Coordinates of C-alpha atoms (C1' of nucleotides) in Angstrom, one line a residue:
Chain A
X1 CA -2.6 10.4 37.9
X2 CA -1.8 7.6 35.2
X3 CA -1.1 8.5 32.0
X4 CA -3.5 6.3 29.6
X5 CA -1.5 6.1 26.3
X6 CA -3.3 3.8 23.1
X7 CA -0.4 2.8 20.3
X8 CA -1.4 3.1 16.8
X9 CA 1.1 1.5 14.3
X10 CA 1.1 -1.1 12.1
X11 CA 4.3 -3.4 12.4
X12 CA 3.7 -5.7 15.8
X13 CA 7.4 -6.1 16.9
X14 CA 7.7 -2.0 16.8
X15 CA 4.2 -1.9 19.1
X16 CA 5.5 -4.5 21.2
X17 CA 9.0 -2.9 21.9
X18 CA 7.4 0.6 22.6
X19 CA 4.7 -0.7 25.0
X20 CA 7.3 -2.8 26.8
X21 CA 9.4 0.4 27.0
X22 CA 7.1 2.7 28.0
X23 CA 5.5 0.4 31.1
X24 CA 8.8 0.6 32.5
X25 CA 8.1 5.0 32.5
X26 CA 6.3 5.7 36.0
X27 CA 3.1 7.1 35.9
X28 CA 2.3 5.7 32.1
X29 CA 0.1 2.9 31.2
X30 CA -0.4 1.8 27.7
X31 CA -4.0 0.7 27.1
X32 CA -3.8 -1.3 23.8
X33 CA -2.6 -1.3 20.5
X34 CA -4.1 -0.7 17.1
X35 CA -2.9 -1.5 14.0
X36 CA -4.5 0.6 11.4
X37 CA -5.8 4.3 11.9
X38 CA -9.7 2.9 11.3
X39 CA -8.9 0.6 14.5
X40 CA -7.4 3.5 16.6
X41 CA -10.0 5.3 16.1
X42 CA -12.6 3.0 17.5
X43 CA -10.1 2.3 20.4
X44 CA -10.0 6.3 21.4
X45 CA -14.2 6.0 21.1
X46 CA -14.2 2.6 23.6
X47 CA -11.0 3.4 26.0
X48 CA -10.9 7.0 25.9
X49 CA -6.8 7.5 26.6
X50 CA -4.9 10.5 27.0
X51 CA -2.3 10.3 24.6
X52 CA -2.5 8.5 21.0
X53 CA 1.2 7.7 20.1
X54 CA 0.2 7.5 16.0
X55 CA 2.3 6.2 13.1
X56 CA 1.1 8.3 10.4
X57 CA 2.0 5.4 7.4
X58 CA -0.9 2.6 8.1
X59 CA -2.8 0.6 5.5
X60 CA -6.8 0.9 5.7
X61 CA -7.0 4.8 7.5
X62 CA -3.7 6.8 7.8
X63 CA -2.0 8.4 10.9
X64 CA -3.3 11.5 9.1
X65 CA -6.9 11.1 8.9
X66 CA -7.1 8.9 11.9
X67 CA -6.1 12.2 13.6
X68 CA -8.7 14.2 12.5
X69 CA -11.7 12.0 13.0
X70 CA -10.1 11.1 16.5
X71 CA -10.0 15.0 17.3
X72 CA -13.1 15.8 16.3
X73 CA -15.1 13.5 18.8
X74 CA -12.6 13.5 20.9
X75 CA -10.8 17.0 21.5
X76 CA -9.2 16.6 24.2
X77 CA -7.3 13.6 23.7
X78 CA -3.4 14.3 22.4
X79 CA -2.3 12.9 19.5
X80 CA 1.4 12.7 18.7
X81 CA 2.3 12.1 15.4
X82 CA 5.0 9.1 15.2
X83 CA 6.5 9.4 11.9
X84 CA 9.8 7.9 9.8
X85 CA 9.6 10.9 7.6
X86 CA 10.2 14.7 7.9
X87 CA 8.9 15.9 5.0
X88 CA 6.4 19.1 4.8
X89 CA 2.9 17.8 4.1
X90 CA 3.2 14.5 6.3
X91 CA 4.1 17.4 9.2
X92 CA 1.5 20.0 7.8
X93 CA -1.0 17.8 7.6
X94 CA -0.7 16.3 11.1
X95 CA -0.6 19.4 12.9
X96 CA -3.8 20.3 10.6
X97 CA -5.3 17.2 12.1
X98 CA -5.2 18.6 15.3
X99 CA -1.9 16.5 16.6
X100 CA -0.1 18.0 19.6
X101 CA 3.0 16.8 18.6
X102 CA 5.1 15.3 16.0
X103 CA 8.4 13.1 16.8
X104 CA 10.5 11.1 14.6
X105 CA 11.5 7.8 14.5
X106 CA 14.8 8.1 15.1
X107 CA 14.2 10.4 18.3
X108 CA 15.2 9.1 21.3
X109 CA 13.0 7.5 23.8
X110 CA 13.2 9.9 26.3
X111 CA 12.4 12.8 24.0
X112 CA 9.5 10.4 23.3
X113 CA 8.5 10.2 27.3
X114 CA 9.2 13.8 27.1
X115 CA 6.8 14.5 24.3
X116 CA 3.9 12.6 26.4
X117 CA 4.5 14.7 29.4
X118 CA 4.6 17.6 27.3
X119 CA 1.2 17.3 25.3
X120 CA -0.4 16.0 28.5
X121 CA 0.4 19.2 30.3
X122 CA -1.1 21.1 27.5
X123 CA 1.7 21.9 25.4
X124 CA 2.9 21.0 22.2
X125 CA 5.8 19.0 21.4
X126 CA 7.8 18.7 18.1
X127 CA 10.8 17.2 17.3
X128 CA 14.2 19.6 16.6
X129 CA 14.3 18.2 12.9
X130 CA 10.2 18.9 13.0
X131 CA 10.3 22.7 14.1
X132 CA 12.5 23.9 11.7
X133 CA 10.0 22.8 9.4
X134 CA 7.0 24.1 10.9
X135 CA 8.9 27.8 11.2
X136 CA 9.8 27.3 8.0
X137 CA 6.2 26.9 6.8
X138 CA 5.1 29.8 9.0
X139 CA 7.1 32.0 7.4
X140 CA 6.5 31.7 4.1
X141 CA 2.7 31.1 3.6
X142 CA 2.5 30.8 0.2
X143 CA 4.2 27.6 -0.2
X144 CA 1.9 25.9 2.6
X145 CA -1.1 27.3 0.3
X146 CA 0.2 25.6 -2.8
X147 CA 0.7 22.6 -0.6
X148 CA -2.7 22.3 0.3
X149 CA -3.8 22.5 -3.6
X150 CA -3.4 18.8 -3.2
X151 CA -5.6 18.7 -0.4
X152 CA -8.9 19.9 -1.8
X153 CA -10.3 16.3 -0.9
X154 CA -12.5 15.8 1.7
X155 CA -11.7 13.8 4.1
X156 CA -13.5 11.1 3.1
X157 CA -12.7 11.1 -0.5
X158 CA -9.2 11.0 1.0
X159 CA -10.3 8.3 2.9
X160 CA -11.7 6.3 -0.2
X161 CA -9.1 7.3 -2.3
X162 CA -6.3 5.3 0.2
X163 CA -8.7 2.3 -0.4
X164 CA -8.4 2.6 -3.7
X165 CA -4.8 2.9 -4.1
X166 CA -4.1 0.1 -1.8
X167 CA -6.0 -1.9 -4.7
X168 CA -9.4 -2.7 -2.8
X169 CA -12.3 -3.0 -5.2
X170 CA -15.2 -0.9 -4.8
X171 CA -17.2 -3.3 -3.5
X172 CA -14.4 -4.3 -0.9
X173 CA -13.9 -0.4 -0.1
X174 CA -18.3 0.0 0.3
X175 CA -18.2 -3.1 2.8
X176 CA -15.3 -1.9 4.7
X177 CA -16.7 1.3 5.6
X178 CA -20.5 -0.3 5.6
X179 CA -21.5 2.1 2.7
X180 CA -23.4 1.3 -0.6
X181 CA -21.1 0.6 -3.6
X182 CA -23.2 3.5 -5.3
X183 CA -21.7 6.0 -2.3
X184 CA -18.4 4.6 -3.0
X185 CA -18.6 4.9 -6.9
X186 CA -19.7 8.6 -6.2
X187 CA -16.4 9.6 -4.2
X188 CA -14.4 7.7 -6.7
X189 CA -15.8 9.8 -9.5
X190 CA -15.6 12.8 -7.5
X191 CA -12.1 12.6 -6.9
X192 CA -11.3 12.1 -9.9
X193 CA -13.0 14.6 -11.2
X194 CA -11.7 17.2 -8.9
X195 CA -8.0 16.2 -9.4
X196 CA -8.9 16.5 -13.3
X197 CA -7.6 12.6 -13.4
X198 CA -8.3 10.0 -15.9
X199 CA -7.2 7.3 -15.1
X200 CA -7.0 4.7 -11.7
X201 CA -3.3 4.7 -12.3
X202 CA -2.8 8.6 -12.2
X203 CA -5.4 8.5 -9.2
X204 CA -2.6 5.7 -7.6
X205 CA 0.3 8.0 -8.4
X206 CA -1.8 11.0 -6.7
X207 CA -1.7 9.0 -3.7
X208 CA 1.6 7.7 -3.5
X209 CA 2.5 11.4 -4.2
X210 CA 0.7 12.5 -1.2
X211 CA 1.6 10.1 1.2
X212 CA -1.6 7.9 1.2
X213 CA -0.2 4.7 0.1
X214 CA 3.1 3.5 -0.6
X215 CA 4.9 1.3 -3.3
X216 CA 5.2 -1.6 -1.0
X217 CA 1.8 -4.3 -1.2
Chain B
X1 CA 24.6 -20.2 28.1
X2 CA 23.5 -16.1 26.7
X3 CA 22.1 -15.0 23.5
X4 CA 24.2 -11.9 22.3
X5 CA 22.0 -10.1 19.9
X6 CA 22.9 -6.9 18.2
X7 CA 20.7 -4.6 16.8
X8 CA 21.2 -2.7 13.7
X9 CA 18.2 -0.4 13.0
X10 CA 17.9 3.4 11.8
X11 CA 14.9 4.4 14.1
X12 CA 16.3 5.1 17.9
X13 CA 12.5 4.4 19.2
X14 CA 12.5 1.2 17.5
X15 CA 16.0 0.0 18.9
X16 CA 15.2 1.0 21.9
X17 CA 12.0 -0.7 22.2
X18 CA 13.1 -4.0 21.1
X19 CA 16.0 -3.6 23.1
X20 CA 13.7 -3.6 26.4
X21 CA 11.4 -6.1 25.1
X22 CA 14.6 -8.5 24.4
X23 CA 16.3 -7.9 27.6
X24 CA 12.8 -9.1 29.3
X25 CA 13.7 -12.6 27.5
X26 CA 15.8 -14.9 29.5
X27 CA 19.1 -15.9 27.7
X28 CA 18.5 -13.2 25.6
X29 CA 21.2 -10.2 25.8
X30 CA 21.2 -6.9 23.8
X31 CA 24.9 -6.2 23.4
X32 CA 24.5 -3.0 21.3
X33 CA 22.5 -1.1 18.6
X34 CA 24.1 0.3 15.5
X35 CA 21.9 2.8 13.9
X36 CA 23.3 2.0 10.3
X37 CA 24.7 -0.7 8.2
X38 CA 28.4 0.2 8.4
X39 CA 28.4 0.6 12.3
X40 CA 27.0 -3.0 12.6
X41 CA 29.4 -4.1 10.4
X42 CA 32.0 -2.8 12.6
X43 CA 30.0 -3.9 16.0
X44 CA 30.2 -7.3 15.1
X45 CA 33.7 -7.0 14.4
X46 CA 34.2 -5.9 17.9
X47 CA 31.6 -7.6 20.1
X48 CA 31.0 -10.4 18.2
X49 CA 27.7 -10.9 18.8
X50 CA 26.1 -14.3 18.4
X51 CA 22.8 -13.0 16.1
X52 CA 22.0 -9.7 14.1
X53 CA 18.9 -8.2 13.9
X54 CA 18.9 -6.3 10.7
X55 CA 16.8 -3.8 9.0
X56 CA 17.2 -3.4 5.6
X57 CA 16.5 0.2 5.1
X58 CA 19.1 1.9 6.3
X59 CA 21.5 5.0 5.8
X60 CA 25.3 4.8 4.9
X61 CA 25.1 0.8 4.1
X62 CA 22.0 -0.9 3.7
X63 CA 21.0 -3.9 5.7
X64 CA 21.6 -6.8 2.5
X65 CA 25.3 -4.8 1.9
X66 CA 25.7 -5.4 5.7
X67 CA 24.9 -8.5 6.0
X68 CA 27.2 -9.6 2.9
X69 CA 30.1 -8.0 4.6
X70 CA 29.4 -9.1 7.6
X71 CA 29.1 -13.2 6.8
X72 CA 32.0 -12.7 4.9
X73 CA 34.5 -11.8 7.9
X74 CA 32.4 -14.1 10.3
X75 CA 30.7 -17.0 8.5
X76 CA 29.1 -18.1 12.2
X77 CA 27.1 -14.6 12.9
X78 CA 23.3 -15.3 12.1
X79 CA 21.6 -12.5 10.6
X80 CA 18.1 -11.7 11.1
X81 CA 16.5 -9.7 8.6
X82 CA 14.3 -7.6 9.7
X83 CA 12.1 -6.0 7.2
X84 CA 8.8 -3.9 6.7
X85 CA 8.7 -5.3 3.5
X86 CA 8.1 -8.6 1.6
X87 CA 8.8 -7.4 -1.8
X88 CA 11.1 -10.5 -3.4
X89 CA 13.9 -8.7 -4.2
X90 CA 14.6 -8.0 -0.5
X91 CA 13.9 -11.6 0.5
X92 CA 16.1 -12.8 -2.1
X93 CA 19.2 -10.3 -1.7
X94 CA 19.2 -11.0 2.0
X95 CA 19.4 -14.5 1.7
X96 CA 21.6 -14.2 -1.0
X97 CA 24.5 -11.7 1.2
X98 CA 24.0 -15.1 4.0
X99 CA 20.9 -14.0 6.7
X100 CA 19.3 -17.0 8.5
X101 CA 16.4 -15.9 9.0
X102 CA 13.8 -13.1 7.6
X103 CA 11.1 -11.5 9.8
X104 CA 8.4 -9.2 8.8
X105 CA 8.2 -6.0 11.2
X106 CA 4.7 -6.9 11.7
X107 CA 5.4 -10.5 12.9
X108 CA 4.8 -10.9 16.8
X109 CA 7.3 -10.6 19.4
X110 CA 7.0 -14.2 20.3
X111 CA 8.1 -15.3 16.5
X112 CA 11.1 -13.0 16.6
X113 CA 12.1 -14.9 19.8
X114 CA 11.4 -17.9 18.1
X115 CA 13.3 -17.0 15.3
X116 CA 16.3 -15.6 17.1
X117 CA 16.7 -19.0 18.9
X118 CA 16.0 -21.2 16.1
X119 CA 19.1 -19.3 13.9
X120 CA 21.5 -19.7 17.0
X121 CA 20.3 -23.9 16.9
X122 CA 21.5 -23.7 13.2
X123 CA 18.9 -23.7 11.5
X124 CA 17.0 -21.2 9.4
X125 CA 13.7 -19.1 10.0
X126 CA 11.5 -17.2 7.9
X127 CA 8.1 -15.6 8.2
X128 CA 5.1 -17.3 7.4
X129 CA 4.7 -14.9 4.4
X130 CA 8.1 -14.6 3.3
X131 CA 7.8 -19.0 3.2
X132 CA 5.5 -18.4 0.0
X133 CA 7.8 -16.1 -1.6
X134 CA 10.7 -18.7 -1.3
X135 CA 9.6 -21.2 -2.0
X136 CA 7.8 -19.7 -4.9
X137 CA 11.1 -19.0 -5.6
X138 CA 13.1 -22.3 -5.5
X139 CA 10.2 -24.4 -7.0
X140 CA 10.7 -21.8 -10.2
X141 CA 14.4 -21.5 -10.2
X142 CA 14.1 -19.9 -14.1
X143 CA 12.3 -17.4 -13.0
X144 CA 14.5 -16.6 -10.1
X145 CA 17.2 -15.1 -12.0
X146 CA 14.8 -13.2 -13.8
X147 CA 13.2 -12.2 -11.0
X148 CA 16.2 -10.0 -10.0
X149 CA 16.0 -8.0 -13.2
X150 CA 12.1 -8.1 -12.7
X151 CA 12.1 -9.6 -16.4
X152 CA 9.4 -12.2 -16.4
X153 CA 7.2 -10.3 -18.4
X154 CA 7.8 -11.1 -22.3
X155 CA 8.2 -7.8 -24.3
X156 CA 5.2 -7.1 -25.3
X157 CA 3.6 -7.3 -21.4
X158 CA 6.4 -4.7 -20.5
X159 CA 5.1 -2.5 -23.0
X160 CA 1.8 -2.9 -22.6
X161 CA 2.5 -2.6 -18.5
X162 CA 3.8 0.6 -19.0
X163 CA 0.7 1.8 -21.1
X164 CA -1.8 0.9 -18.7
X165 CA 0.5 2.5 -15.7
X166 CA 0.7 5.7 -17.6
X167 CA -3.4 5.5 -17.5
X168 CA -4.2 4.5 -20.7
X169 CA -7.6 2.1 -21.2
X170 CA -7.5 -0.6 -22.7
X171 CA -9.0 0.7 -25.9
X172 CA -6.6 3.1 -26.1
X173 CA -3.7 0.7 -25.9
X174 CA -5.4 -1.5 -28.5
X175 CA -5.7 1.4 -31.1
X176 CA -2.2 2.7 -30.5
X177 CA -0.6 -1.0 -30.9
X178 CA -3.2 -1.7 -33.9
X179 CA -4.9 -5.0 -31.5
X180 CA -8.0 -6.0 -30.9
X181 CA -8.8 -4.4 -27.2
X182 CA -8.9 -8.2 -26.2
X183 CA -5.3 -9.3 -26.7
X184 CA -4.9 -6.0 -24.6
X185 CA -6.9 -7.4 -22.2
X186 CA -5.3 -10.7 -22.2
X187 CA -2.2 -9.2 -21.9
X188 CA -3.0 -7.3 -19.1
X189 CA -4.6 -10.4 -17.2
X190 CA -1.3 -12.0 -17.9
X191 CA 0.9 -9.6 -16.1
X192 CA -1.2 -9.6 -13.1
X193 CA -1.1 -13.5 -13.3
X194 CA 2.8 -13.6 -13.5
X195 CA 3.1 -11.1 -11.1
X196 CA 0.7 -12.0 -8.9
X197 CA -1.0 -8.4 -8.3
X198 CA -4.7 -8.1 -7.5
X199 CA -5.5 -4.9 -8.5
X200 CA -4.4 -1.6 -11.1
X201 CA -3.4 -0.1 -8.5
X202 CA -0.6 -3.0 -7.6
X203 CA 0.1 -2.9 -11.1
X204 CA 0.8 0.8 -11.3
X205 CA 3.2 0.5 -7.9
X206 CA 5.0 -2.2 -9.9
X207 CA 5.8 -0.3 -12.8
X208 CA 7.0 2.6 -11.1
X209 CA 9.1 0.4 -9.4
X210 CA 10.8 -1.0 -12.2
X211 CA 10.6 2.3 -13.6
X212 CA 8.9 2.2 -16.6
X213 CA 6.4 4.7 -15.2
X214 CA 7.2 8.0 -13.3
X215 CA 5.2 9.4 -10.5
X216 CA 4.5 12.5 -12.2
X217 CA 1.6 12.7 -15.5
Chain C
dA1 C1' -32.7 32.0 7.7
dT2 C1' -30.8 30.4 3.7
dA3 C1' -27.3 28.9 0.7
dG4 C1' -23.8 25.7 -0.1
dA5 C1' -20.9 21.8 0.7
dA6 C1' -20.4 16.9 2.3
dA7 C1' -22.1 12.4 2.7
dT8 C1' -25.4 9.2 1.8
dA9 C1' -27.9 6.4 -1.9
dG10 C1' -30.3 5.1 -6.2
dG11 C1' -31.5 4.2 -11.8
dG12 C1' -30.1 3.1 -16.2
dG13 C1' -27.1 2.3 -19.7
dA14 C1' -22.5 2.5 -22.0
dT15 C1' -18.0 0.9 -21.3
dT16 C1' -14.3 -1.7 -19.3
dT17 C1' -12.4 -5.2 -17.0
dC18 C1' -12.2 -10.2 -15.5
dC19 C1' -11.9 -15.1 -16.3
dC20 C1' -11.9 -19.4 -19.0
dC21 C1' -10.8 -21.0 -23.5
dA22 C1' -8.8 -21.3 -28.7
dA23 C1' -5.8 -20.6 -32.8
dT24 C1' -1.6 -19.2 -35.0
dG25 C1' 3.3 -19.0 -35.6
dG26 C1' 8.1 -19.1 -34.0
dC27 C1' 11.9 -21.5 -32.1
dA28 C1' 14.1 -25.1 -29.6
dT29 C1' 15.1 -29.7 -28.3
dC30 C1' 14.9 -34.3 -29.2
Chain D
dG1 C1' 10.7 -33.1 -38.9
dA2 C1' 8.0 -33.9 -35.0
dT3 C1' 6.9 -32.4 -30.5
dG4 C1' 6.2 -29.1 -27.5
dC5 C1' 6.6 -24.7 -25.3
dC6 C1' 5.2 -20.1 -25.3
dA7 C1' 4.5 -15.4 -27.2
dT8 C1' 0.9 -13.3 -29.5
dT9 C1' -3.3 -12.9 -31.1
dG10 C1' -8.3 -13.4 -30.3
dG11 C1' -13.6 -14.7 -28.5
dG12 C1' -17.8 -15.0 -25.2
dG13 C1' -20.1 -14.1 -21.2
dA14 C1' -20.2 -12.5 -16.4
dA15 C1' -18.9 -8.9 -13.4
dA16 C1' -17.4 -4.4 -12.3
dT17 C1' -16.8 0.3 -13.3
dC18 C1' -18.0 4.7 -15.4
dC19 C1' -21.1 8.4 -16.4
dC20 C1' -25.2 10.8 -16.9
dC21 C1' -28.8 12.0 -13.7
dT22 C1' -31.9 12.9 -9.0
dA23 C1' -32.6 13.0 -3.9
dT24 C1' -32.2 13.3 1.3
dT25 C1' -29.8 14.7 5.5
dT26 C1' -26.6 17.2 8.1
dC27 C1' -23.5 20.8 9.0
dT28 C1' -21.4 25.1 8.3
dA29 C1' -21.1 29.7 6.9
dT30 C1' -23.0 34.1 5.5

DNA sequence: ATAGAAATAGGGGATTTCCCCAATGGCATC
DNA sequence: GATGCCATTGGGGAAATCCCCTATTTCTAT
């Protein structure tokens, strides 16, 4: 039985080298390629794969939130988490998404076919770099409390807020995700108001904080 | 006759996908992959490849360090640089330190080929987007040297820059420099203009780049 | 079953920002 | 010393955003 993997990441030459790579792997068949989370999401609704290989830094809809809308239509489809980065909230938040697995960029590529294998059998997969992380995070509970003091967002003020910070205008942001500009104007005030912000700047600095944007345009 | 290509990349899944991908190209040969800037320095030393692939974020020696080194001990390597990011100070160092050519990771696999064989012809190749930047760049050659120091912006529009990214309005800023809110605004309008941002958001990025903002409030 | 939170959308009015244009004063080059 | 560039200072009007409300639907949790 064919593996059905769908790429999410948003630099073309990096998709192109990993579907080339991993249609050589018996038994695996990538189904297409998405380059934003909003766009991976639609693709898991119209191809239904088994495996979503996701980047988690992508403009439009992150890796992160991506996740969790994927998961919950779609529950049984395996999301692993493809990330540059180690640190704590990109990893707690994917695994909060409902990922099955979390690699790093730097893995190798078998670990990579192993990690596909892995989830698909039902299992969970992290990286060696990854797990010491997570243990660490189980172990002490309190610090992945305070880290989720950031995370009192919903995840479509999250959602809004990205937009935002990427420098889309309201009315930009309310056509993009076919919504009134009054709906979006609410969860801009709302987020602001719940991170006790003043200002679009701080609300930009939030993001970058949390991983929602970056300092590259 | 064969293209040797190394590739010099931190991200083992990325190498290894474009190294499959290449190898699918005919004339095209991967000779290695050096997972930081000093190893590729010492690669081409070694193999002496005919073309470089080269990211520019990388550990130990960056990409643009590389890259100087590199076209210093063998003037008739051609460099590729191969970026996630457009931001002028990378185009410009790397085609300062010698590369032929600068790629966007988001560019198709068809215009790295392109690329790779148009820098072994002799001549040079740059993303459609990068283009803009340079030849923003050459048509204003004062501004390029100030560009490097990211000093465009008279005195006044630093400070001013640095108000708004700390998340003051433009009232605010007007009161505390004793101005009438509209020069504020004007100068506001003029930093975007010189800068060519589209948004506060942009702006904020910006100044934390340059530093005169920090991410925390 | 009911309470609460999330997401949707609107009204109205104050405030801010956006974009084109204008006047002053300094400082250099010619 | 005239010319011109440009930093700095402003204006007016159009557009967008912000802030105070209310309201419906859906989903979840008690």
């Amino acid at each position: 039985m064919t593996i059905r993997i769908l790429l999410a990441d948003d630099h073309q030459v990096v998709r192109h080298g990993l579907r080339t790579a991993l249609q050589r792997e018996p038994g695996i068949e990538v189904l297409a390629e998405a380059e934003n989370g909003r766009a991976a999401v639609s693709m898991v609704r119209n191809l239904q794969p088994d495996v979503v290989l996701m980047d988690i830094h992508m403009p439009d809809l992150n890796g992160t939130e991506a996740c969790r809308q994927i998961m919950t239509e779609h529950p049984k489809v395996k999301v692993i988490a493809l990330s540059m980065y180690s640190q704590k909230r990109y990893v707690l938040g994917m695994l909060e998404a409902g990922a099955a697995g979390f690699l790093l960029k730097n893995c190798s590529f078998d670990e990579l076919v192993r990690a596909v294998r892995a989830v698909v059998s039902g299992k969970s997969y992290l990286s060696a770099d990854i797990a010491g992380t997570v243990i660490d995070m189980a172990i002490n509970p309190i610090k992945r409390l305070e880290e989720k003091t950031a995370a009192i967002l919903t995840p479509r003020e999250r959602e809004v807020l990205q937009l935002i910070a990427e420098g889309h205008s309201g009315k930009a942001i309310a056509d993009q995700l076919a919504l009134s500009g009054r709906t979006v104007e609410h969860h801009r005030s709302q987020i602001i108001k719940k991170l006790n912000l003043k200002s679009i700047p701080q609300l930009t600095k939030f993001a970058i904080i949390e991983g929602l944007t970056g300092l590259d345009d």
